[in-house]
């Protein structure tokens, strides 16, 4: 491929999302003449732009507009169409995030482009770029290729390696003024729930609880364990339905899909809908009183016991390791 690769780099809370860097890796595997990263927002994008330069972007395009401060489909789509018109990329790479899942197919439809979503690998074989994505709730994988250009691709977080960081490396930064017209929705105010800790979708360690947590006390233990490990807390659908955890933490077929290095499932039976959201984790540890719980069928390590006894022991042992 001799054309350009355009990476749509998402920023959250003023910081560059990790999957934006994984998208650079994906773009590179198409062997483009240039990897261009685009940042959309209302301002404050200089530091994320610098981070993209250190991680290997050849050029960065910053698009700032007051209507891009909070995500709306119309504003983002119009802005991206203007970037694509100017740059004429052969491949466009998104992170498979809430924003990427929404705007990427809209952009592909407007461009008449092929799209592969939720890719977990991008590799070159025999001169052809092959894209691997899970199907049937992660029970199987399919390999796709693009037969035409432009092509649109979204990458699942925590699956591709991060590009190497060079401390003194920089990339040219350009600012593109866009004209956004006839927006059907305008965000006047964003009211956020209080959120702390690591982003669940990109966490390297996830500690998840199910109905076996029995409520707030159980999740307090899980949050403490996650803090010790530098990870994030998740929940099963059952725990969310019972009111033990917010639906924003739900992992599963109707929630978030996570692929951390370590997944600790505490008090989760292992319904197929939950497994669809975490079975791609590199190491799975299950804690459950029921030795016949389905979660043990996918776990690399299993602990048969009461999480209220097991988790405090794990917390203390991990604290000792960190101190030593």
Short mmCIF file of C-alpha atoms in Angstrom, two decimals:
data_model
loop_
_atom_site.label_atom_id
_atom_site.label_comp_id
_atom_site.label_asym_id
_atom_site.label_seq_id
_atom_site.Cartn_x
_atom_site.Cartn_y
_atom_site.Cartn_z
CA UNK A 1 0.00 0.00 0.00
CA UNK A 2 1.40 3.38 -0.98
CA UNK A 3 -1.40 5.61 0.24
CA UNK A 4 -1.97 7.29 3.58
CA UNK A 5 -3.35 5.80 6.77
CA UNK A 6 -5.55 8.11 8.85
CA UNK A 7 -5.83 7.34 12.58
CA UNK A 8 -8.74 8.93 14.45
CA UNK A 9 -7.14 9.48 17.87
CA UNK A 10 -9.68 9.78 20.65
CA UNK A 11 -9.09 11.97 23.71
CA UNK A 12 -10.90 11.39 27.00
CA UNK A 13 -10.67 13.75 29.95
CA UNK A 14 -7.89 15.68 28.24
CA UNK A 15 -5.70 12.58 27.84
CA UNK A 16 -5.04 10.45 24.81
CA UNK A 17 -6.77 7.08 24.95
CA UNK A 18 -4.42 4.11 24.78
CA UNK A 19 -6.33 2.56 21.89
CA UNK A 20 -5.37 5.57 19.77
CA UNK A 21 -1.77 4.38 20.00
CA UNK A 22 -2.79 0.81 19.15
CA UNK A 23 -4.54 2.28 16.10
CA UNK A 24 -1.18 3.71 14.97
CA UNK A 25 0.23 0.18 15.09
CA UNK A 26 -2.72 -1.06 13.01
CA UNK A 27 -2.26 1.73 10.48
CA UNK A 28 1.46 0.92 10.12
CA UNK A 29 0.67 -2.68 9.21
CA UNK A 30 -0.92 -1.48 5.98
CA UNK A 31 2.57 -0.20 5.04
CA UNK A 32 1.33 3.30 4.19
CA UNK A 33 3.41 6.15 2.83
CA UNK A 34 2.35 8.20 5.86
CA UNK A 35 0.42 7.73 9.11
CA UNK A 36 -1.66 10.81 9.88
CA UNK A 37 -3.36 11.18 13.27
CA UNK A 38 -6.41 13.42 13.58
CA UNK A 39 -7.60 14.92 16.88
CA UNK A 40 -11.08 16.39 17.26
CA UNK A 41 -12.15 18.66 20.10
CA UNK A 42 -12.88 22.15 21.31
CA UNK A 43 -9.34 22.80 22.55
CA UNK A 44 -6.55 21.46 24.73
CA UNK A 45 -5.24 19.05 22.11
CA UNK A 46 -1.58 20.10 22.02
CA UNK A 47 -0.34 17.59 24.61
CA UNK A 48 -2.19 14.62 23.05
CA UNK A 49 -0.72 15.73 19.69
CA UNK A 50 2.78 15.69 21.16
CA UNK A 51 2.18 12.20 22.57
CA UNK A 52 1.12 10.97 19.12
CA UNK A 53 4.31 12.41 17.65
CA UNK A 54 6.46 10.60 20.21
CA UNK A 55 4.66 7.35 19.42
CA UNK A 56 5.22 7.37 15.69
CA UNK A 57 2.57 9.46 13.90
CA UNK A 58 4.17 11.09 10.84
CA UNK A 59 1.83 14.06 10.88
CA UNK A 60 -0.95 15.31 13.13
CA UNK A 61 -4.08 17.22 12.12
CA UNK A 62 -5.88 19.09 14.89
CA UNK A 63 -9.51 20.01 14.27
CA UNK A 64 -10.89 22.40 16.87
CA UNK A 65 -14.45 23.65 16.90
CA UNK A 66 -16.83 24.55 19.72
CA UNK A 67 -19.26 21.87 18.53
CA UNK A 68 -16.61 19.16 18.89
CA UNK A 69 -16.17 19.62 22.64
CA UNK A 70 -18.66 16.83 23.34
CA UNK A 71 -19.37 14.01 20.94
CA UNK A 72 -22.33 14.28 18.60
CA UNK A 73 -22.64 12.10 15.47
CA UNK A 74 -23.36 14.99 13.09
CA UNK A 75 -20.45 17.18 14.18
CA UNK A 76 -17.87 14.39 14.22
CA UNK A 77 -19.03 12.97 10.89
CA UNK A 78 -18.93 16.34 9.15
CA UNK A 79 -15.49 17.12 10.56
CA UNK A 80 -14.08 13.73 9.57
CA UNK A 81 -15.50 13.96 6.06
CA UNK A 82 -13.65 17.24 5.59
CA UNK A 83 -10.41 15.71 6.87
CA UNK A 84 -10.83 12.70 4.57
CA UNK A 85 -11.58 14.97 1.61
CA UNK A 86 -8.33 16.85 2.19
CA UNK A 87 -6.08 13.90 3.00
CA UNK A 88 -7.60 11.18 0.75
CA UNK A 89 -6.42 8.26 2.94
CA UNK A 90 -6.60 4.67 1.80
CA UNK A 91 -7.34 3.34 5.27
CA UNK A 92 -9.02 4.98 8.27
CA UNK A 93 -8.50 3.44 11.71
CA UNK A 94 -10.66 4.02 14.81
CA UNK A 95 -10.56 2.63 18.31
CA UNK A 96 -13.51 0.32 18.96
CA UNK A 97 -14.86 2.63 21.66
CA UNK A 98 -18.35 4.05 22.18
CA UNK A 99 -17.49 6.91 19.81
CA UNK A 100 -15.70 4.69 17.30
CA UNK A 101 -18.57 2.20 17.19
CA UNK A 102 -20.98 5.02 16.43
CA UNK A 103 -19.17 7.24 13.96
CA UNK A 104 -16.99 4.74 12.03
CA UNK A 105 -19.88 2.95 10.26
CA UNK A 106 -21.49 6.31 9.49
CA UNK A 107 -18.27 7.46 7.85
CA UNK A 108 -17.88 4.19 5.95
CA UNK A 109 -21.44 4.47 4.62
CA UNK A 110 -20.91 8.07 3.45
CA UNK A 111 -17.66 7.09 1.71
CA UNK A 112 -19.09 3.90 0.22
CA UNK A 113 -16.20 2.12 1.92
CA UNK A 114 -15.83 -1.36 3.30
CA UNK A 115 -15.54 -1.69 7.06
CA UNK A 116 -14.26 -4.27 9.53
CA UNK A 117 -15.16 -3.60 13.16
CA UNK A 118 -13.79 -4.85 16.48
CA UNK A 119 -10.52 -6.17 15.04
CA UNK A 120 -8.14 -7.94 17.42
CA UNK A 121 -5.25 -8.36 14.99
CA UNK A 122 -3.97 -6.86 11.76
CA UNK A 123 -1.22 -8.75 9.94
CA UNK A 124 0.44 -8.90 6.57
CA UNK A 125 0.51 -12.30 4.88
CA UNK A 126 1.69 -12.92 1.35
CA UNK A 127 1.53 -9.25 0.50
CA UNK A 128 -2.07 -8.96 1.72
CA UNK A 129 -3.28 -7.34 4.92
CA UNK A 130 -5.50 -9.70 6.90
CA UNK A 131 -7.74 -8.55 9.74
CA UNK A 132 -8.87 -10.90 12.51
CA UNK A 133 -12.08 -10.31 14.41
CA UNK A 134 -14.11 -12.44 16.85
CA UNK A 135 -17.53 -13.80 15.94
CA UNK A 136 -20.24 -15.80 17.76
CA UNK A 137 -19.54 -13.99 21.05
CA UNK A 138 -15.83 -14.82 20.87
CA UNK A 139 -16.24 -18.55 20.22
CA UNK A 140 -14.58 -18.28 16.80
CA UNK A 141 -12.56 -15.85 14.71
CA UNK A 142 -12.83 -14.80 11.10
CA UNK A 143 -10.19 -13.31 8.82
CA UNK A 144 -11.19 -10.44 6.55
CA UNK A 145 -9.40 -8.51 3.81
CA UNK A 146 -10.25 -5.28 2.02
CA UNK A 147 -10.75 -5.52 -1.73
CA UNK A 148 -11.18 -1.79 -2.34
CA UNK A 149 -10.15 1.56 -0.92
CA UNK A 150 -10.81 3.56 1.14
CA UNK A 151 -11.17 1.07 3.98
CA UNK A 152 -12.46 1.70 7.51
CA UNK A 153 -11.30 -0.32 10.50
CA UNK A 154 -11.95 -0.25 14.25
CA UNK A 155 -9.56 -1.83 16.78
CA UNK A 156 -10.55 -3.50 20.06
CA UNK A 157 -8.47 -2.06 22.95
CA UNK A 158 -5.66 -4.08 24.54
CA UNK A 159 -4.96 -6.33 21.56
CA UNK A 160 -2.27 -4.68 19.46
CA UNK A 161 1.15 -3.62 20.80
CA UNK A 162 1.83 0.03 21.49
CA UNK A 163 4.32 1.72 19.16
CA UNK A 164 7.67 2.49 20.71
CA UNK A 165 8.02 5.90 22.32
CA UNK A 166 10.93 8.14 21.35
CA UNK A 167 11.36 10.95 23.89
CA UNK A 168 12.71 13.51 21.44
CA UNK A 169 10.57 12.59 18.46
CA UNK A 170 8.14 15.16 17.09
CA UNK A 171 5.74 15.30 14.18
CA UNK A 172 4.44 18.28 12.19
CA UNK A 173 1.14 19.58 13.56
CA UNK A 174 -1.43 21.24 11.32
CA UNK A 175 -4.70 22.87 12.27
CA UNK A 176 -7.68 22.44 10.00
CA UNK A 177 -10.66 24.76 10.19
CA UNK A 178 -13.93 22.96 9.48
CA UNK A 179 -17.39 24.23 8.62
CA UNK A 180 -20.09 22.40 10.55
CA UNK A 181 -23.59 23.06 9.25
CA UNK A 182 -27.15 22.14 10.14
CA UNK A 183 -26.27 20.15 13.25
CA UNK A 184 -29.31 18.24 14.45
CA UNK A 185 -28.05 17.98 18.02
CA UNK A 186 -26.01 20.36 20.15
CA UNK A 187 -24.66 19.49 23.59
CA UNK A 188 -25.31 22.33 26.04
CA UNK A 189 -24.06 20.61 29.17
CA UNK A 190 -22.45 17.33 30.16
CA UNK A 191 -23.23 15.98 33.62
CA UNK A 192 -20.84 13.19 34.50
CA UNK A 193 -21.10 10.57 37.18
CA UNK A 194 -18.20 10.57 39.59
CA UNK A 195 -15.62 8.26 38.07
CA UNK A 196 -12.33 7.24 39.55
CA UNK A 197 -9.48 4.94 38.64
CA UNK A 198 -8.49 3.21 35.43
CA UNK A 199 -10.66 3.17 32.30
CA UNK A 200 -12.40 -0.23 32.28
CA UNK A 201 -12.16 -0.69 28.50
CA UNK A 202 -8.39 -0.22 28.46
CA UNK A 203 -7.41 -1.61 31.87
CA UNK A 204 -4.62 -4.18 32.00
CA UNK A 205 -6.16 -5.67 35.14
CA UNK A 206 -9.92 -6.04 35.71
CA UNK A 207 -11.51 -7.22 38.95
CA UNK A 208 -15.17 -8.07 38.32
CA UNK A 209 -17.95 -9.00 40.70
CA UNK A 210 -21.23 -10.84 40.31
CA UNK A 211 -24.25 -11.58 42.46
CA UNK A 212 -21.96 -13.39 44.88
CA UNK A 213 -20.63 -10.02 46.07
CA UNK A 214 -24.02 -9.58 47.82
CA UNK A 215 -23.87 -5.78 47.56
CA UNK A 216 -21.74 -2.75 48.35
CA UNK A 217 -19.54 -4.53 50.91
CA UNK A 218 -18.41 -7.06 48.32
CA UNK A 219 -17.67 -4.39 45.73
CA UNK A 220 -15.73 -2.39 48.31
CA UNK A 221 -13.37 -5.33 48.62
CA UNK A 222 -13.09 -5.61 44.84
CA UNK A 223 -12.28 -1.90 44.51
CA UNK A 224 -9.55 -2.28 47.12
CA UNK A 225 -8.07 -5.24 45.25
CA UNK A 226 -8.25 -3.33 41.95
CA UNK A 227 -6.48 -0.34 43.53
CA UNK A 228 -3.65 -2.55 44.79
CA UNK A 229 -3.23 -4.07 41.31
CA UNK A 230 -3.63 -0.77 39.45
CA UNK A 231 -6.72 -2.07 37.71
CA UNK A 232 -10.39 -1.33 37.14
CA UNK A 233 -13.60 -2.77 38.59
CA UNK A 234 -16.26 -4.42 36.44
CA UNK A 235 -19.51 -6.26 37.07
CA UNK A 236 -21.74 -8.95 35.64
CA UNK A 237 -25.23 -8.22 34.35
CA UNK A 238 -26.66 -9.95 37.41
CA UNK A 239 -24.77 -7.65 39.78
CA UNK A 240 -25.94 -4.59 37.85
CA UNK A 241 -29.56 -5.78 37.76
CA UNK A 242 -29.41 -6.33 41.53
CA UNK A 243 -28.24 -2.76 42.03
CA UNK A 244 -24.82 -3.72 43.34
CA UNK A 245 -22.98 -1.83 40.59
CA UNK A 246 -23.67 0.80 37.94
CA UNK A 247 -24.50 -0.41 34.42
CA UNK A 248 -21.48 1.54 33.18
CA UNK A 249 -19.39 -1.26 34.73
CA UNK A 250 -21.28 -4.11 33.06
CA UNK A 251 -19.13 -6.62 31.18
CA UNK A 252 -20.73 -9.05 28.78
CA UNK A 253 -22.65 -9.48 25.57
CA UNK A 254 -24.86 -6.47 26.33
CA UNK A 255 -22.13 -4.53 28.13
CA UNK A 256 -18.44 -3.83 27.60
CA UNK A 257 -16.00 -6.27 26.03
CA UNK A 258 -12.65 -6.29 27.84
CA UNK A 259 -9.37 -8.06 27.05
CA UNK A 260 -7.05 -7.32 29.98
CA UNK A 261 -3.82 -9.14 30.84
CA UNK A 262 -5.48 -10.33 34.08
CA UNK A 263 -9.20 -10.81 34.74
CA UNK A 264 -10.32 -11.73 38.26
CA UNK A 265 -13.94 -12.91 38.44
CA UNK A 266 -15.27 -12.91 42.00
CA UNK A 267 -18.71 -14.34 42.73
CA UNK A 268 -19.53 -14.66 39.03
CA UNK A 269 -21.13 -17.93 37.92
CA UNK A 270 -20.04 -17.57 34.29
CA UNK A 271 -23.19 -17.26 32.18
CA UNK A 272 -22.48 -17.37 28.45
CA UNK A 273 -23.51 -13.71 28.10
CA UNK A 274 -20.81 -12.68 30.58
CA UNK A 275 -18.16 -14.90 29.01
CA UNK A 276 -18.74 -13.11 25.70
CA UNK A 277 -17.39 -9.95 27.28
CA UNK A 278 -14.23 -11.30 28.94
CA UNK A 279 -13.20 -14.65 27.44
CA UNK A 280 -10.45 -12.95 25.44
CA UNK A 281 -8.58 -12.00 28.62
CA UNK A 282 -5.02 -13.31 28.66
CA UNK A 283 -5.21 -14.80 32.20
CA UNK A 284 -8.51 -15.51 33.98
CA UNK A 285 -8.75 -16.16 37.72
CA UNK A 286 -12.11 -17.30 39.10
CA UNK A 287 -13.22 -17.15 42.74
CA UNK A 288 -16.48 -18.94 43.51
CA UNK A 289 -17.95 -21.07 46.30
CA UNK A 290 -19.56 -23.43 43.78
CA UNK A 291 -16.94 -25.83 42.35
CA UNK A 292 -19.33 -26.57 39.46
CA UNK A 293 -19.68 -22.92 38.40
CA UNK A 294 -19.27 -22.56 34.60
CA UNK A 295 -16.67 -19.81 35.08
CA UNK A 296 -14.12 -22.48 36.04
CA UNK A 297 -14.41 -23.94 32.53
CA UNK A 298 -12.69 -20.87 31.05
CA UNK A 299 -10.49 -19.93 34.00
CA UNK A 300 -6.73 -20.43 33.93
CA UNK A 301 -6.72 -20.51 37.73
CA UNK A 302 -9.63 -21.28 40.04
CA UNK A 303 -10.14 -20.68 43.74
CA UNK A 304 -13.08 -22.51 45.32
CA UNK A 305 -13.99 -20.40 48.32
CA UNK A 306 -15.93 -17.47 49.74
CA UNK A 307 -14.80 -14.24 48.12
CA UNK A 308 -15.22 -12.46 51.47
CA UNK A 309 -12.46 -14.70 52.81
CA UNK A 310 -10.32 -15.04 49.68
CA UNK A 311 -10.19 -11.43 48.45
CA UNK A 312 -8.87 -9.94 51.75
CA UNK A 313 -6.06 -12.53 51.68
CA UNK A 314 -5.22 -11.60 48.09
CA UNK A 315 -5.18 -7.91 49.00
CA UNK A 316 -2.72 -8.46 51.83
CA UNK A 317 -0.47 -10.73 49.79
CA UNK A 318 -0.34 -8.36 46.82
CA UNK A 319 0.45 -5.48 49.17
CA UNK A 320 3.42 -7.46 50.52
CA UNK A 321 4.68 -8.11 47.01
CA UNK A 322 4.42 -4.44 46.09
CA UNK A 323 6.30 -3.37 49.22
CA UNK A 324 9.10 -5.88 48.65
#
